[in-house]
XYZ file of C-alpha atoms in Angstrom:
678
model
C -23.941 -9.524 8.036
C -27.021 -8.933 6.396
C -27.617 -6.549 4.110
C -27.894 -2.868 5.181
C -30.756 -0.842 2.987
C -30.049 2.818 2.479
C -32.668 5.153 1.521
C -31.743 8.348 -0.468
C -33.104 11.389 1.022
C -31.451 13.661 -1.560
C -33.412 14.466 -4.535
C -32.274 13.537 -8.416
C -29.578 10.936 -6.474
C -30.001 7.739 -7.941
C -28.804 4.271 -6.152
C -27.555 1.042 -7.068
C -26.183 -1.948 -4.171
C -23.782 -4.074 -3.498
C -22.882 -5.824 -0.876
C -21.516 -3.936 1.833
C -21.711 -1.394 -0.862
C -23.645 1.576 -2.292
C -22.784 3.595 -5.088
C -24.898 6.913 -5.721
C -25.035 8.555 -8.970
C -26.092 12.394 -9.384
C -28.972 12.986 -11.734
C -28.174 16.584 -11.597
C -25.556 19.075 -12.072
C -24.710 19.959 -7.932
C -23.731 23.084 -6.691
C -20.190 23.679 -5.711
C -18.242 24.815 -2.086
C -19.114 22.948 1.247
C -21.097 19.514 1.372
C -22.608 17.391 3.706
C -23.309 13.516 4.475
C -25.751 13.201 6.627
C -26.223 9.400 7.216
C -29.132 8.378 9.826
C -29.994 5.580 11.932
C -33.718 3.954 10.678
C -33.729 0.692 12.989
C -32.168 -1.258 16.240
C -30.193 -3.312 13.867
C -28.614 0.235 12.337
C -28.450 1.633 16.102
C -25.997 -1.602 16.432
C -23.922 -0.755 13.735
C -23.559 2.196 14.738
C -22.285 1.771 18.620
C -20.492 -1.367 18.122
C -18.461 0.776 15.439
C -18.654 -0.389 12.002
C -16.890 1.482 9.729
C -19.134 3.850 6.725
C -16.666 4.948 4.231
C -17.642 7.771 1.478
C -15.237 7.959 -1.378
C -15.727 10.596 -4.211
C -16.074 10.329 -7.836
C -12.708 8.116 -8.609
C -11.250 8.153 -5.453
C -9.758 4.811 -4.304
C -9.355 5.700 -0.758
C -12.875 6.456 1.380
C -13.016 8.836 4.246
C -14.803 7.659 7.519
C -17.519 9.472 8.458
C -17.641 11.196 11.945
C -20.057 9.380 14.603
C -22.542 12.570 15.525
C -24.671 10.624 18.003
C -25.407 6.750 18.660
C -28.239 7.719 15.749
C -26.281 9.814 13.251
C -22.798 10.045 11.514
C -21.364 13.000 8.786
C -19.148 13.993 6.777
C -18.358 17.706 5.429
C -16.115 18.098 2.955
C -15.588 20.906 0.050
C -16.274 20.653 -3.603
C -14.257 22.802 -6.775
C -16.126 20.405 -9.313
C -19.761 18.738 -9.157
C -20.160 15.573 -7.077
C -21.117 13.347 -9.389
C -20.966 9.784 -7.948
C -20.882 8.868 -4.454
C -19.629 5.476 -3.355
C -20.778 4.636 0.465
C -18.347 1.272 1.640
C -19.936 -0.192 5.023
C -17.226 -2.277 6.959
C -19.330 -4.235 9.567
C -17.900 -4.364 13.425
C -15.030 -7.418 14.110
C -16.584 -10.354 15.847
C -20.200 -8.644 16.016
C -23.186 -10.352 15.317
C -26.327 -8.101 13.491
C -28.794 -10.013 12.339
C -30.969 -8.308 11.111
C -30.393 -5.452 7.930
C -29.443 -2.579 8.860
C -31.685 0.610 7.506
C -30.272 3.955 7.378
C -31.257 7.084 5.119
C -28.545 9.162 3.806
C -29.438 12.974 2.682
C -26.517 14.917 0.643
C -26.632 18.554 1.027
C -24.966 21.957 0.253
C -24.249 24.065 3.031
C -22.599 27.411 3.977
C -19.030 28.101 4.822
C -20.070 29.136 8.162
C -21.966 25.698 9.121
C -19.345 23.930 7.614
C -16.951 25.552 10.060
C -19.474 24.599 12.807
C -19.868 21.110 12.545
C -16.214 20.886 11.407
C -15.068 22.863 15.497
C -18.136 20.677 16.980
C -16.590 17.121 15.899
C -13.071 17.419 16.745
C -14.448 19.526 19.938
C -16.148 15.900 20.717
C -13.494 14.377 19.978
C -11.174 16.080 22.093
C -13.274 15.337 24.890
C -14.122 11.531 24.153
C -10.113 11.779 24.922
C -9.909 14.060 27.736
C -8.818 16.411 26.530
C -10.037 20.430 27.134
C -13.171 20.579 24.318
C -12.508 24.189 24.095
C -9.227 23.838 22.838
C -9.412 24.073 19.108
C -11.641 26.809 19.533
C -8.882 28.719 21.069
C -6.062 27.326 18.521
C -8.585 28.181 15.325
C -9.429 31.412 16.614
C -5.342 32.059 17.618
C -4.661 30.942 14.157
C -6.582 32.831 12.218
C -5.319 36.032 13.892
C -1.763 35.153 13.802
C -1.626 33.624 10.309
C -4.954 34.316 8.415
C -8.849 32.571 7.559
C -7.213 30.091 5.179
C -4.023 28.886 7.382
C -6.957 28.264 9.884
C -8.999 26.240 7.776
C -6.245 24.038 6.807
C -5.434 23.250 10.213
C -9.295 22.746 11.169
C -9.557 20.514 8.279
C -6.143 18.657 8.820
C -7.668 18.303 12.362
C -10.957 17.191 11.206
C -9.998 14.547 8.320
C -6.619 14.975 7.391
C -7.782 12.605 4.354
C -9.554 15.336 2.648
C -6.862 17.972 2.912
C -6.082 17.671 -0.593
C -9.971 18.513 -1.514
C -9.123 22.398 -0.274
C -6.399 22.524 -3.460
C -8.216 20.348 -5.771
C -11.025 17.588 -5.422
C -9.903 15.734 -8.022
C -5.783 15.201 -7.954
C -5.236 14.041 -10.745
C -6.913 16.491 -12.840
C -4.898 19.397 -11.092
C -1.777 17.340 -11.598
C -2.185 17.275 -15.035
C -2.877 21.136 -15.317
C 0.235 21.725 -12.889
C 2.916 19.409 -12.764
C 2.049 16.727 -15.489
C 4.043 19.574 -17.605
C 7.346 19.822 -15.534
C 7.414 16.260 -15.517
C 7.559 16.525 -19.417
C 9.642 19.013 -19.577
C 12.419 18.015 -17.544
C 12.578 14.553 -19.860
C 12.445 16.716 -23.177
C 15.350 18.169 -21.914
C 17.209 15.457 -22.644
C 15.943 15.090 -26.301
C 18.070 16.495 -29.500
C 15.657 17.215 -32.786
C 19.395 16.980 -34.335
C 20.159 13.702 -32.608
C 19.011 10.374 -34.642
C 16.694 8.641 -33.479
C 16.407 5.495 -31.038
C 12.709 4.255 -31.266
C 11.298 2.198 -34.217
C 8.364 0.048 -34.439
C 9.049 -4.136 -34.131
C 10.260 -4.834 -37.487
C 9.015 -8.292 -39.061
C 12.048 -9.960 -39.421
C 14.535 -10.238 -37.207
C 17.804 -9.559 -39.485
C 16.211 -5.437 -39.322
C 16.570 -5.251 -36.262
C 19.348 -2.485 -35.163
C 20.878 -3.617 -31.975
C 21.456 0.324 -30.492
C 18.468 0.879 -31.141
C 15.150 0.520 -29.177
C 11.963 -1.141 -29.981
C 8.513 -1.039 -28.841
C 5.055 -2.360 -30.037
C 1.581 0.061 -30.942
C -1.056 -1.392 -29.971
C -4.579 -0.461 -30.868
C -6.555 1.046 -28.145
C -3.817 2.813 -26.558
C -4.119 6.139 -27.698
C -0.267 7.346 -27.835
C 0.408 11.354 -26.648
C 1.087 14.183 -28.942
C 5.053 13.929 -27.974
C 5.184 10.479 -27.407
C 8.701 9.645 -29.620
C 10.666 12.682 -28.705
C 9.294 11.911 -24.732
C 10.249 8.851 -25.367
C 13.538 8.926 -27.542
C 14.889 10.961 -24.373
C 13.737 8.541 -22.105
C 16.233 6.110 -24.435
C 19.261 8.905 -23.340
C 18.431 7.695 -19.296
C 18.258 3.667 -20.667
C 20.981 3.972 -21.857
C 23.306 5.413 -19.448
C 22.192 2.765 -17.907
C 23.177 0.262 -20.431
C 19.123 -1.065 -19.742
C 17.567 -4.321 -21.583
C 13.757 -3.063 -21.192
C 12.682 0.693 -20.304
C 8.595 1.133 -19.310
C 6.447 4.258 -18.861
C 3.241 5.673 -16.901
C -0.253 5.888 -18.462
C -3.026 6.855 -17.172
C -7.111 5.696 -18.688
C -9.268 7.240 -21.012
C -13.017 6.687 -20.319
C -16.062 6.568 -22.485
C -16.321 10.853 -22.047
C -12.947 10.795 -23.605
C -11.061 11.764 -20.078
C -8.211 10.868 -18.812
C -8.575 9.426 -15.759
C -7.175 6.783 -13.701
C -3.255 6.900 -13.840
C -1.046 3.789 -13.163
C 2.568 5.483 -12.302
C 3.786 2.222 -11.757
C 6.772 1.435 -9.596
C 10.209 0.884 -10.436
C 11.102 -2.605 -12.096
C 9.178 -4.919 -9.334
C 10.039 -8.735 -10.738
C 7.148 -9.879 -8.096
C 4.397 -7.278 -8.971
C 4.858 -8.361 -12.100
C 4.794 -11.591 -11.559
C 1.293 -11.392 -9.960
C -0.166 -8.924 -12.455
C 0.948 -7.169 -15.977
C 1.306 -4.089 -14.059
C 3.321 -2.956 -17.210
C 0.934 -3.715 -20.129
C 1.828 -2.632 -23.480
C 3.899 0.541 -22.449
C 7.485 -0.950 -22.911
C 10.417 -0.934 -25.251
C 13.061 -3.298 -25.811
C 16.526 -3.039 -26.471
C 17.465 -4.374 -29.864
C 20.442 -6.836 -29.064
C 17.877 -7.938 -26.286
C 15.072 -8.358 -28.855
C 17.226 -10.112 -31.129
C 17.477 -13.093 -29.022
C 13.929 -13.182 -28.064
C 12.727 -12.657 -31.467
C 11.089 -15.901 -32.088
C 9.732 -16.300 -28.660
C 8.158 -12.726 -29.219
C 6.936 -12.811 -33.020
C 5.111 -15.967 -31.641
C 2.217 -14.070 -29.599
C 0.376 -10.977 -29.840
C 0.027 -11.335 -26.299
C 2.408 -8.147 -25.202
C 2.631 -9.851 -20.978
C 4.138 -12.728 -22.492
C 6.327 -11.218 -24.854
C 7.944 -8.976 -22.322
C 8.545 -12.404 -19.999
C 10.087 -14.471 -23.607
C 12.356 -11.131 -23.545
C 13.407 -11.442 -20.032
C 13.766 -15.379 -19.770
C 16.162 -14.860 -22.740
C 18.768 -12.960 -21.295
C 19.573 -16.290 -19.253
C 20.060 -13.030 -15.896
C 18.593 -10.528 -14.101
C 17.100 -8.380 -16.463
C 18.354 -4.368 -16.037
C 15.238 -2.774 -16.420
C 14.317 1.289 -15.927
C 11.351 2.884 -15.714
C 10.410 6.381 -16.208
C 8.013 8.551 -14.444
C 5.983 9.825 -16.949
C 2.990 9.310 -18.708
C 3.249 8.357 -22.767
C 0.042 6.786 -23.225
C -3.521 6.394 -22.723
C -5.595 2.986 -22.460
C -8.463 2.674 -23.887
C -11.361 -0.310 -23.111
C -10.872 -1.217 -27.011
C -7.186 -3.309 -25.740
C -8.001 -6.678 -26.734
C -5.176 -9.734 -27.654
C -8.512 -11.197 -29.228
C -7.664 -14.629 -27.354
C -10.744 -15.769 -25.113
C -9.178 -14.975 -21.322
C -8.843 -18.243 -19.969
C -6.528 -19.103 -22.533
C -4.423 -15.684 -21.965
C -4.302 -16.713 -17.994
C -3.306 -20.479 -18.883
C -0.580 -18.970 -21.766
C 0.811 -16.187 -19.050
C 0.780 -18.816 -16.529
C 2.944 -21.180 -18.434
C 5.485 -17.811 -19.152
C 5.945 -16.868 -15.409
C 6.509 -20.524 -14.852
C 8.965 -20.743 -16.882
C 11.047 -17.574 -15.809
C 10.897 -18.631 -12.828
C 12.065 -21.626 -12.419
C 14.349 -20.402 -14.701
C 15.717 -18.575 -11.787
C 16.015 -21.139 -9.090
C 11.705 -20.989 -7.933
C 9.888 -24.072 -7.871
C 6.428 -23.116 -9.106
C 3.862 -25.626 -7.061
C 0.506 -24.276 -8.382
C -1.765 -21.330 -9.483
C -4.511 -19.721 -7.670
C -7.228 -16.817 -9.367
C -6.695 -14.253 -6.648
C -10.240 -11.952 -5.510
C -8.963 -9.751 -7.852
C -9.403 -9.671 -11.749
C -6.090 -9.935 -13.571
C -4.420 -10.663 -10.408
C -2.722 -14.574 -9.803
C -1.388 -15.561 -6.562
C 1.412 -18.055 -7.081
C 2.290 -20.782 -4.350
C 5.669 -22.066 -4.490
C 7.050 -25.231 -2.888
C 8.602 -24.718 0.170
C 11.972 -26.341 -0.317
C 12.612 -29.678 1.857
C 15.972 -28.836 3.696
C 18.865 -31.926 5.790
C 16.265 -31.874 8.498
C 13.446 -32.151 6.358
C 10.653 -29.293 6.992
C 12.750 -26.388 7.367
C 12.271 -24.753 11.188
C 10.465 -21.058 11.524
C 11.602 -19.830 15.077
C 8.571 -17.001 16.052
C 10.214 -14.894 17.988
C 7.983 -12.645 20.492
C 9.711 -10.233 23.126
C 7.555 -9.433 25.903
C 7.042 -7.332 29.111
C 4.298 -7.969 31.044
C 1.259 -7.511 29.313
C -0.124 -11.302 29.601
C -3.271 -10.411 27.780
C -2.227 -9.421 24.680
C 0.676 -11.394 24.479
C -1.286 -14.597 25.694
C -3.705 -13.783 23.042
C -0.858 -13.943 20.215
C 0.693 -16.894 21.417
C -3.138 -18.661 21.617
C -3.732 -17.530 18.509
C 0.009 -18.758 16.698
C -0.335 -22.036 18.538
C -4.395 -22.777 17.479
C -4.871 -21.161 14.387
C -1.520 -22.091 12.415
C -2.336 -24.509 10.282
C 2.117 -25.045 9.423
C 3.505 -27.055 12.279
C 6.816 -27.012 11.988
C 8.011 -23.692 14.373
C 9.234 -22.706 17.599
C 8.111 -19.867 20.095
C 10.252 -17.918 21.631
C 8.709 -15.899 23.754
C 11.243 -12.976 25.521
C 10.399 -11.583 28.660
C 12.451 -8.672 28.724
C 12.140 -7.880 32.792
C 8.307 -8.917 33.820
C 7.467 -8.487 37.903
C 3.490 -9.285 36.954
C 2.986 -12.866 39.056
C 0.989 -13.613 36.589
C 2.786 -13.070 34.018
C 5.345 -14.970 35.260
C 2.995 -17.780 36.213
C 2.115 -18.337 32.495
C 5.373 -17.443 31.532
C 6.031 -21.096 33.547
C 2.464 -22.909 32.241
C 2.831 -21.882 28.432
C 6.176 -23.865 28.557
C 4.278 -27.212 28.913
C 3.689 -26.650 25.244
C 6.549 -28.778 23.770
C 7.208 -25.684 20.785
C 7.304 -22.859 23.331
C 10.225 -21.701 25.218
C 10.765 -18.584 27.005
C 14.059 -17.190 27.513
C 15.138 -13.823 29.959
C 16.649 -10.430 28.461
C 17.391 -8.796 31.794
C 18.075 -5.460 30.512
C 16.482 -2.137 29.632
C 14.500 -2.135 26.901
C 16.031 -1.868 23.509
C 13.885 -3.671 20.616
C 17.040 -4.055 18.444
C 19.275 -5.809 21.136
C 16.237 -8.173 22.602
C 15.567 -9.222 19.021
C 19.330 -9.900 18.366
C 20.093 -12.062 21.490
C 17.063 -14.100 20.517
C 18.221 -15.161 17.212
C 21.184 -16.528 18.776
C 18.870 -19.021 21.073
C 16.954 -19.597 17.986
C 16.663 -23.059 15.927
C 14.945 -22.100 13.287
C 16.262 -21.833 9.293
C 13.931 -19.087 9.191
C 13.403 -16.519 11.614
C 9.821 -15.079 12.100
C 9.310 -11.416 14.164
C 6.145 -11.240 15.944
C 4.871 -8.732 18.361
C 3.439 -9.808 21.123
C 0.308 -7.597 20.195
C -0.743 -8.869 16.784
C -3.503 -11.843 16.519
C -3.349 -14.192 13.795
C -6.459 -14.603 11.539
C -6.011 -16.841 8.611
C -4.509 -20.243 9.380
C -2.285 -20.747 6.385
C 0.022 -17.206 7.528
C 3.203 -19.066 8.575
C 3.373 -21.021 5.364
C 2.585 -18.524 2.799
C 5.572 -15.971 4.084
C 7.959 -19.149 4.599
C 7.161 -20.136 0.878
C 7.872 -16.298 0.224
C 10.744 -16.040 2.565
C 12.619 -19.516 1.124
C 13.185 -18.245 -2.592
C 16.285 -17.617 -3.732
C 16.898 -14.234 -4.117
C 14.088 -13.130 -0.889
C 15.011 -11.071 1.588
C 12.395 -9.883 4.405
C 9.228 -10.801 3.807
C 5.884 -8.789 5.344
C 2.553 -9.760 5.914
C -1.115 -7.825 5.611
C -1.784 -6.289 8.964
C -5.345 -5.172 10.186
C -6.718 -2.241 12.918
C -9.311 -3.870 15.093
C -11.738 -2.284 12.847
C -10.613 -4.622 9.792
C -8.704 -1.950 7.964
C -5.312 -1.506 6.542
C -2.397 -0.867 9.786
C 0.755 -2.395 7.445
C 0.929 -3.348 3.599
C 4.186 -2.339 3.243
C 6.057 0.605 4.193
C 6.673 3.622 1.781
C 9.848 5.198 2.471
C 9.429 9.305 2.492
C 6.515 9.731 2.998
C 6.222 12.568 5.899
C 10.175 12.858 5.275
C 10.971 9.504 6.357
C 8.976 6.368 5.879
C 5.015 5.491 6.670
C 2.624 2.462 5.670
C 1.227 2.705 2.278
C -2.711 2.160 2.216
C -2.737 3.355 5.776
C -6.838 2.485 6.995
C -8.171 1.306 3.448
C -10.742 -0.938 3.778
C -9.960 -4.781 4.306
C -10.902 -5.990 1.278
C -9.968 -3.201 -1.024
C -8.392 -3.755 -4.072
C -5.425 -1.100 -3.500
C -4.095 1.728 -5.369
C -4.140 -0.116 -8.896
C -5.283 -4.155 -7.238
C -1.368 -3.415 -5.092
C -3.369 -4.700 -1.387
C -3.944 -7.778 -3.883
C -1.181 -8.866 -5.156
C 2.234 -10.168 -3.394
C 5.290 -7.296 -4.642
C 8.276 -5.592 -3.780
C 8.740 -2.910 -1.450
C 11.804 -1.643 -0.426
C 10.637 -2.139 3.663
C 8.353 -4.232 5.842
C 7.242 -3.523 9.648
C 8.905 -6.248 12.065
C 5.688 -6.220 13.633
C 5.550 -9.403 11.401
C 8.707 -10.081 9.238
C 9.989 -13.338 7.811
C 13.232 -13.727 6.971
C 16.037 -16.531 6.710
C 18.596 -16.992 9.463
C 21.512 -16.512 7.381
C 20.581 -13.381 5.935
C 19.201 -11.463 9.067
C 23.391 -12.764 10.205
C 24.956 -11.399 6.877
C 23.747 -8.042 7.849
C 24.553 -8.260 11.205
C 20.658 -8.504 12.634
C 19.251 -5.065 14.181
C 20.695 -1.769 15.372
C 21.070 -1.653 18.517
C 22.967 0.801 18.849
C 21.610 4.027 16.723
C 17.968 2.248 16.419
C 16.763 1.287 19.917
C 12.980 1.544 19.523
C 11.962 3.125 16.186
C 13.049 2.556 12.056
C 15.139 -0.506 13.291
C 12.520 -2.775 11.220
C 13.479 -0.519 7.999
C 16.870 -0.344 8.866
C 17.588 -3.896 8.904
C 15.409 -4.195 5.530
C 17.124 -1.847 3.744
C 20.184 -3.156 4.112
C 18.715 -6.510 3.013
C 18.150 -4.501 -0.053
C 21.035 -3.463 -0.549
C 22.950 -6.432 0.258
C 20.932 -7.840 -3.522
C 18.058 -9.204 -1.545
C 14.851 -8.458 -2.438
C 12.308 -7.876 -0.141
C 8.494 -8.397 -0.699
C 5.284 -7.918 1.357
C 2.194 -10.422 0.333
C -1.518 -10.013 1.095
C -2.218 -13.364 1.873
C -1.071 -13.655 5.550
C -3.391 -11.661 7.146
C -3.164 -10.660 11.445
C -4.393 -7.720 13.749
C -2.291 -5.799 14.889
C -3.186 -3.788 17.990
C -0.772 -0.914 17.845
C 0.443 1.278 20.285
C -0.718 -1.287 23.144
C 2.523 -2.041 24.229
C 4.906 1.177 24.535
C 3.818 4.890 25.697
C 4.190 7.951 23.818
C 7.282 9.709 23.257
C 6.210 12.444 25.919
C 9.181 12.607 27.920
C 12.630 14.721 27.196
C 14.940 11.415 27.371
C 12.591 9.971 24.940
C 12.059 12.466 22.335
C 15.952 13.406 22.449
C 16.274 9.472 21.185
C 13.626 9.225 18.504
C 15.072 12.553 17.584
C 18.368 11.231 17.252
C 17.078 7.747 15.255
C 15.627 10.093 12.595
C 18.701 11.881 12.377
C 20.659 8.966 11.795
C 17.979 7.650 9.447
C 17.415 10.020 7.074
C 21.539 10.149 7.128
C 22.010 6.635 6.788
C 19.492 6.182 3.577
C 19.005 9.795 2.119
C 19.005 8.039 -1.375
C 16.234 5.985 -0.696
C 13.931 8.005 1.564
C 14.605 10.352 -1.383
C 13.375 7.787 -3.894
C 12.092 5.186 -3.254
C 11.924 1.930 -6.124
C 8.357 0.922 -4.723
C 6.704 4.205 -5.125
C 6.663 6.707 -7.862
C 7.272 10.199 -7.701
C 4.219 11.526 -8.985
C 2.879 9.874 -5.710
C 2.231 12.445 -2.547
C 4.186 11.895 0.263
C 1.764 13.909 2.429
C -0.580 10.820 2.731
C -0.510 7.197 3.073
C -3.141 6.559 0.911
C -1.425 6.607 -2.965
C -2.892 9.447 -4.054
C -1.614 11.755 -6.677
C 1.192 14.324 -5.886
C -0.188 18.119 -5.800
C 3.568 19.268 -4.882
C 5.213 20.801 -7.956
C 8.490 19.122 -7.569
C 9.548 15.986 -9.795
C 12.933 13.986 -9.982
C 14.069 11.925 -13.278
C 15.591 8.436 -12.054
C 20.284 9.358 -12.230
């Protein structure tokens, strides 16, 4: 698509244009309170962009997640939001409509202006009413609900509910427009006090700076390196000594902590709330940085290698490699240091990356991986590692792709054709599981598609039970690797199967998930996060397709506790080892999460890769949970999961407790709760 042009109609706003992005900077102090962005299509190409539902996302100040504008009519899009502090930067991201060619340059105008509270309520009510009407609901329902909520619970409650209906991604702005600033004032003292409670000034100091000679290392102490460009918090040593209490209880080898960044105005921004130890994320990027300490006995064994480099990343890998086993790593989710732009290793970037790749290769091959090559990922600082696919006695491993369906000819045919036409890796079979289809056209297609040499149709003649259907299909699978694939998916990139296979066949890896998009090219699945909404949700949901995500996690292979079985690959031997899907308690929902958690507790690590991409036309294959029977079944499945996996739901190791559980956007947690590792 041609570049999008944007004219700013509001005074004192400057603009910088990038590919599919415009960054607006406020040259004055903006008014606080309710604001409204209005975009107007100024030519036919812009109207076509709106008509075919291209996405327009607005990001405020340092926010990572964009919020989609609402389409008011054929020529206008708008967004209402509240500001407690000045709006300094507004970033507009454009996501072109999928599959639509717009030859000319779309031209829009934008106006950013303050509005009264009354107008804000009016615009939000109007938008929700318009959406309800388009969905076949009563357009006046939101007005009645809002009035009733005001009378029953007050204006503030009614406003929260209205904003939730209008745009749930803006709910936090009723509390704070800058969640990290709010967290620093209200939550950070809680995190520090919880950690400091473990520290007794009378205790001996457990922390020291790495010495110049190995014979000066105390095996029972912890060592860290003070780094130029790092500002340490005022209570750094008491906090770190307290952290070592937890680390010693866990018999840990390595301890690391969270950090944030300092901008040119000496403001604390961009917190890096890290996951617990994620070896595959660490291979892909230096997510820990210099924010770590090493136990003395481990440092001693790796001292020569550590002293031979000034790169904190290579030092840490050398320490891990020297152990000759899986490291015991503990993460303390407390910010202990602040990074500035002055952090530098001193070597040219190409030299740094070459040394890092060499260190990563040695470490991975020590644990049985076969590194084939490295590629530079889209994001700076992220690397893509290609692994050799291990040859089996039968030569290239066979992958069994299992696709359950009942009728739904159009979407199933689209799915199967996309696999057959777009998959470069050739060693696979497709098993279509027919769950009581009765559509003549579908049955005819089943007969015809089996003319393909690697496609089979098997019949499962029993009521729908997702777990039982897939367990049944696995008994008919010939492959060493299993790929569970929803029939409402569509392959995008031709190397998707190879990307998943090279990860799934690695030693120690259990379930492998893919990057799934909605039809509008926003994220549907990029890993399952436990604890969201009280049980589980999809991290980075609704982010744009090419967004780097939180701390570049959308661009990095990494470990998650669970991934969705809409596209999931694993070894058949591991599937059999953990007993497959739970077809008794989890007939419809959460069976994939349960499978992943069984694999995790069996000692394997699950991971997600951004390099296997598919569309997922979610919710086309199954109706709403609207009958009493369906609701009862859903409640039973939720109850089972909460009881069976309570500990992991309370603390997902792939998700920092300082991140919200009320959204899927990796936003900052505004709830005043905090738990240290136990």
